[in-house]
Amino acid sequence: MNRFGVKIAPNVRSVLAAAYSTRSKNILRQRYQHRNKDGTFKEFNESITVVPKEFEQQDEYKNEKRVGQIYQDRYKKQQQAKQYLFTLKLSKEEIAESVEQKDVCEHRTQEDGTIQLEKSPYRKKQHQCIFCKYNVPLDYKNVQLLSQFVSPHTGLLYGQEVTGLCYFKYKELENTLFKARKLGLMPFFYKETVFVNDPNLFDPFKNNLKQIPDDYDKRKLNADPKINE
Ligand SMILES: [Zn+2]
């Protein structure tokens, strides 16, 4: 009882400590359940089968022991097979036999004597952004690289269509830029004057994500209305 006549709750810290100790004990028990005191692992089922000596002469127990032995042998055999598979090494001749020998020419020749191309030479190349193409890692400490994507007039990051980056890399760039600014490595509203004369990676007045031809508007205006009908 307190001097105010109020019953004090038991010390929370001691209760927590007790709970923690039981919890940690349980964890340790689980961890070392299948180990001996040396740290070596116990044999299969050794921890479970505790049989008194009276039952050792009984037929049931003998049968059980025999079956258990069979299971143990099977388990060991499986492990040996697994080890053999992992350490399997083929000789060079066997490898050469297993690998199919391809023809030197990539393209197939038909019976007429014509050649059938497997890939069309007119196919469009897939767009790749700068980071994906050259495998450039993005880092918040690389301020010079980050400032190349920032406008020298406003200090803001150029849009995705101007930079020509893919969605994932643009998001990553945004995050790294934010981190660099938060840590005080980069300014918010202007480009660092040291990096102003750096070479441009892209034209800021052009759509670099999906390239539109220059005479797009003219073609649209001068198109024959009859064709569309
Ligand atoms: Zn990309």
CSV table of C-alpha atoms and ligand atoms in Angstrom, one decimal:
chain,number,residue,atom,x,y,z
A,1,MET,CA,0.0,0.0,0.0
A,2,ASN,CA,1.2,3.5,-0.8
A,3,ARG,CA,0.9,6.4,1.6
A,4,PHE,CA,-2.0,7.6,-0.5
A,5,GLY,CA,-3.8,4.4,0.1
A,6,VAL,CA,-3.4,3.2,-3.5
A,7,LYS,CA,-2.3,-0.3,-4.4
A,8,ILE,CA,0.8,-0.2,-6.6
A,9,ALA,CA,0.9,-2.4,-9.6
A,10,PRO,CA,3.8,-4.9,-9.6
A,11,ASN,CA,7.0,-3.6,-11.2
A,12,VAL,CA,6.5,-3.9,-14.9
A,13,ARG,CA,10.1,-4.2,-15.7
A,14,SER,CA,10.5,-7.3,-13.4
A,15,VAL,CA,7.5,-8.9,-15.0
A,16,LEU,CA,8.8,-8.3,-18.5
A,17,ALA,CA,12.2,-9.6,-17.5
A,18,ALA,CA,10.7,-12.8,-16.2
A,19,ALA,CA,8.7,-13.3,-19.4
A,20,TYR,CA,11.7,-12.6,-21.5
A,21,SER,CA,13.8,-15.2,-19.6
A,22,THR,CA,11.2,-17.9,-20.1
A,23,ARG,CA,10.9,-17.0,-23.7
A,24,SER,CA,14.6,-17.0,-24.3
A,25,LYS,CA,14.9,-20.3,-22.5
A,26,ASN,CA,12.3,-21.8,-24.8
A,27,ILE,CA,14.1,-20.5,-27.8
A,28,LEU,CA,17.4,-22.0,-26.7
A,29,ARG,CA,15.7,-25.3,-25.8
A,30,GLN,CA,14.2,-25.5,-29.3
A,31,ARG,CA,17.5,-24.6,-30.9
A,32,TYR,CA,19.5,-27.2,-29.1
A,33,GLN,CA,16.9,-29.9,-28.8
A,34,HIS,CA,18.4,-32.0,-31.6
A,35,ARG,CA,22.0,-31.5,-30.5
A,36,ASN,CA,24.3,-33.2,-28.0
A,37,LYS,CA,26.4,-31.3,-25.5
A,38,ASP,CA,29.4,-31.4,-27.9
A,39,GLY,CA,27.3,-29.5,-30.4
A,40,THR,CA,27.1,-32.5,-32.7
A,41,PHE,CA,23.6,-33.4,-34.0
A,42,LYS,CA,21.8,-36.3,-32.4
A,43,GLU,CA,21.0,-39.5,-34.2
A,44,PHE,CA,17.7,-39.8,-35.9
A,45,ASN,CA,14.8,-40.4,-33.4
A,46,GLU,CA,17.3,-40.8,-30.5
A,47,SER,CA,15.6,-38.0,-28.6
A,48,ILE,CA,12.2,-39.6,-28.8
A,49,THR,CA,12.7,-43.3,-28.3
A,50,VAL,CA,13.2,-43.9,-24.6
A,51,VAL,CA,12.5,-47.6,-23.8
A,52,PRO,CA,12.9,-49.2,-20.4
A,53,LYS,CA,15.0,-52.3,-20.1
A,54,GLU,CA,12.0,-54.5,-19.3
A,55,PHE,CA,10.6,-54.3,-22.8
A,56,GLU,CA,13.9,-55.0,-24.6
A,57,GLN,CA,13.2,-58.7,-24.7
A,58,GLN,CA,9.7,-58.4,-26.0
A,59,ASP,CA,8.9,-59.3,-29.7
A,60,GLU,CA,7.0,-56.0,-30.2
A,61,TYR,CA,9.9,-53.9,-29.3
A,62,LYS,CA,12.3,-56.1,-31.4
A,63,ASN,CA,10.0,-55.6,-34.4
A,64,GLU,CA,9.8,-51.9,-33.7
A,65,LYS,CA,13.6,-51.6,-33.5
A,66,ARG,CA,14.0,-53.6,-36.8
A,67,VAL,CA,11.6,-51.3,-38.6
A,68,GLY,CA,13.3,-48.2,-37.1
A,69,GLN,CA,16.6,-49.5,-38.4
A,70,ILE,CA,15.2,-50.0,-41.9
A,71,TYR,CA,14.0,-46.3,-41.8
A,72,GLN,CA,17.4,-45.1,-40.6
A,73,ASP,CA,19.2,-47.1,-43.3
A,74,ARG,CA,16.8,-45.7,-46.0
A,75,TYR,CA,17.4,-42.1,-44.7
A,76,LYS,CA,21.2,-42.6,-44.8
A,77,LYS,CA,21.0,-44.0,-48.3
A,78,GLN,CA,19.0,-41.0,-49.5
A,79,GLN,CA,21.5,-38.7,-48.0
A,80,GLN,CA,24.4,-40.5,-49.7
A,81,ALA,CA,22.6,-40.3,-53.0
A,82,LYS,CA,22.1,-36.6,-52.5
A,83,GLN,CA,25.7,-36.1,-51.8
A,84,TYR,CA,26.7,-38.1,-54.8
A,85,LEU,CA,24.4,-36.0,-57.0
A,86,PHE,CA,25.9,-32.7,-55.7
A,87,THR,CA,29.5,-33.9,-56.2
A,88,LEU,CA,28.8,-35.4,-59.6
A,89,LYS,CA,31.5,-34.6,-62.2
A,90,LEU,CA,31.2,-35.6,-65.8
A,91,SER,CA,34.3,-36.3,-67.9
A,92,LYS,CA,34.9,-34.2,-71.0
A,93,GLU,CA,33.9,-37.0,-73.4
A,94,GLU,CA,30.6,-37.5,-71.6
A,95,ILE,CA,29.8,-33.8,-71.7
A,96,ALA,CA,30.6,-33.6,-75.4
A,97,GLU,CA,28.2,-36.5,-76.0
A,98,SER,CA,25.4,-35.0,-74.0
A,99,VAL,CA,25.6,-31.6,-75.6
A,100,GLU,CA,23.9,-31.4,-79.0
A,101,GLN,CA,26.2,-30.3,-81.8
A,102,LYS,CA,24.7,-27.3,-83.6
A,103,ASP,CA,25.3,-26.3,-87.2
A,104,VAL,CA,27.7,-23.4,-87.8
A,105,CYS,CA,25.1,-21.4,-89.7
A,106,GLU,CA,22.3,-19.8,-87.7
A,107,HIS,CA,19.8,-19.7,-90.5
A,108,ARG,CA,18.1,-22.8,-91.9
A,109,THR,CA,18.4,-23.7,-95.5
A,110,GLN,CA,15.3,-25.0,-97.1
A,111,GLU,CA,15.1,-27.7,-99.8
A,112,ASP,CA,14.7,-25.0,-102.6
A,113,GLY,CA,18.0,-23.5,-101.7
A,114,THR,CA,16.5,-20.4,-100.1
A,115,ILE,CA,17.4,-19.3,-96.7
A,116,GLN,CA,14.8,-18.7,-94.0
A,117,LEU,CA,15.8,-16.0,-91.5
A,118,GLU,CA,14.9,-16.7,-87.9
A,119,LYS,CA,14.7,-13.1,-87.0
A,120,SER,CA,13.3,-10.4,-89.2
A,121,PRO,CA,15.8,-7.7,-90.0
A,122,TYR,CA,13.1,-5.0,-90.0
A,123,ARG,CA,12.0,-5.5,-86.4
A,124,LYS,CA,12.1,-2.5,-84.1
A,125,LYS,CA,14.7,-2.3,-81.4
A,126,GLN,CA,13.3,-2.3,-77.9
A,127,HIS,CA,13.7,1.0,-76.1
A,128,GLN,CA,16.2,1.0,-73.3
A,129,CYS,CA,16.9,3.8,-70.9
A,130,ILE,CA,20.5,4.9,-70.1
A,131,PHE,CA,20.6,3.2,-66.7
A,132,CYS,CA,19.4,-0.1,-68.1
A,133,LYS,CA,21.5,0.0,-71.2
A,134,TYR,CA,24.9,0.7,-69.5
A,135,ASN,CA,24.0,-0.8,-66.1
A,136,VAL,CA,24.7,2.3,-64.2
A,137,PRO,CA,24.1,2.0,-60.4
A,138,LEU,CA,22.2,4.9,-58.8
A,139,ASP,CA,23.7,6.3,-55.6
A,140,TYR,CA,22.7,9.3,-53.6
A,141,LYS,CA,26.4,10.2,-53.1
A,142,ASN,CA,26.9,10.5,-56.9
A,143,VAL,CA,25.7,14.1,-57.0
A,144,GLN,CA,27.2,14.9,-60.4
A,145,LEU,CA,25.2,12.1,-62.1
A,146,LEU,CA,22.0,13.2,-60.3
A,147,SER,CA,22.4,16.8,-61.3
A,148,GLN,CA,22.5,15.9,-65.0
A,149,PHE,CA,18.8,15.1,-64.7
A,150,VAL,CA,18.0,18.5,-63.1
A,151,SER,CA,17.0,21.6,-65.0
A,152,PRO,CA,19.6,24.5,-64.7
A,153,HIS,CA,16.8,27.0,-64.7
A,154,THR,CA,14.4,25.7,-62.1
A,155,GLY,CA,16.4,23.1,-60.2
A,156,LEU,CA,13.6,20.6,-60.7
A,157,LEU,CA,13.9,17.1,-62.0
A,158,TYR,CA,13.0,16.7,-65.7
A,159,GLY,CA,10.0,14.5,-66.5
A,160,GLN,CA,10.0,10.9,-67.5
A,161,GLU,CA,9.4,11.7,-71.2
A,162,VAL,CA,12.3,14.1,-71.4
A,163,THR,CA,14.8,11.9,-69.6
A,164,GLY,CA,13.7,8.8,-71.5
A,165,LEU,CA,14.0,6.6,-68.4
A,166,CYS,CA,11.8,3.5,-67.8
A,167,TYR,CA,9.3,3.7,-64.9
A,168,PHE,CA,11.3,1.8,-62.4
A,169,LYS,CA,14.6,3.7,-62.9
A,170,TYR,CA,12.7,7.0,-62.9
A,171,LYS,CA,11.2,6.2,-59.5
A,172,GLU,CA,14.6,5.1,-58.2
A,173,LEU,CA,16.1,8.3,-59.5
A,174,GLU,CA,13.4,10.4,-57.7
A,175,ASN,CA,14.0,8.6,-54.5
A,176,THR,CA,17.8,9.0,-54.6
A,177,LEU,CA,17.5,12.6,-55.5
A,178,PHE,CA,15.1,13.1,-52.6
A,179,LYS,CA,17.6,11.4,-50.3
A,180,ALA,CA,20.5,13.4,-51.5
A,181,ARG,CA,18.6,16.7,-51.0
A,182,LYS,CA,17.4,15.6,-47.5
A,183,LEU,CA,21.0,14.9,-46.5
A,184,GLY,CA,22.1,18.3,-47.8
A,185,LEU,CA,24.3,17.0,-50.6
A,186,MET,CA,22.2,18.8,-53.3
A,187,PRO,CA,20.3,22.0,-53.5
A,188,PHE,CA,16.5,22.1,-54.0
A,189,PHE,CA,15.8,25.0,-56.3
A,190,TYR,CA,18.9,25.4,-58.4
A,191,LYS,CA,21.5,23.4,-60.2
A,192,GLU,CA,25.0,23.3,-58.6
A,193,THR,CA,27.1,25.8,-60.5
A,194,VAL,CA,30.0,23.4,-60.8
A,195,PHE,CA,28.0,21.0,-62.9
A,196,VAL,CA,26.3,23.5,-65.2
A,197,ASN,CA,28.8,22.9,-68.0
A,198,ASP,CA,28.5,19.1,-67.9
A,199,PRO,CA,27.6,17.4,-71.2
A,200,ASN,CA,23.9,16.9,-71.8
A,201,LEU,CA,22.5,13.4,-71.8
A,202,PHE,CA,19.4,14.4,-73.6
A,203,ASP,CA,17.6,17.2,-75.4
A,204,PRO,CA,15.2,18.9,-72.9
A,205,PHE,CA,13.0,20.1,-75.7
A,206,LYS,CA,12.4,16.7,-77.1
A,207,ASN,CA,10.3,13.7,-76.2
A,208,ASN,CA,13.0,11.0,-75.7
A,209,LEU,CA,10.8,8.3,-74.4
A,210,LYS,CA,8.7,7.8,-77.5
A,211,GLN,CA,10.3,9.5,-80.5
A,212,ILE,CA,7.8,11.5,-82.5
A,213,PRO,CA,8.9,12.5,-86.1
A,214,ASP,CA,9.3,16.2,-86.7
A,215,ASP,CA,6.8,16.4,-89.5
A,216,TYR,CA,4.1,14.7,-87.5
A,217,ASP,CA,1.8,17.7,-87.4
A,218,LYS,CA,2.2,18.5,-91.0
A,219,ARG,CA,1.4,15.0,-92.0
A,220,LYS,CA,-1.7,15.1,-89.9
A,221,LEU,CA,-2.8,18.4,-91.5
A,222,ASN,CA,-2.0,17.4,-95.1
A,223,ALA,CA,-3.4,14.0,-95.0
A,224,ASP,CA,-6.1,13.2,-97.6
A,225,PRO,CA,-9.5,13.1,-96.1
A,226,LYS,CA,-10.5,10.5,-98.7
A,227,ILE,CA,-8.1,7.9,-97.3
A,228,ASN,CA,-9.7,8.0,-93.9
A,229,GLU,CA,-13.2,7.6,-95.4
B,1,ZN,ZN,15.3,1.2,-67.7
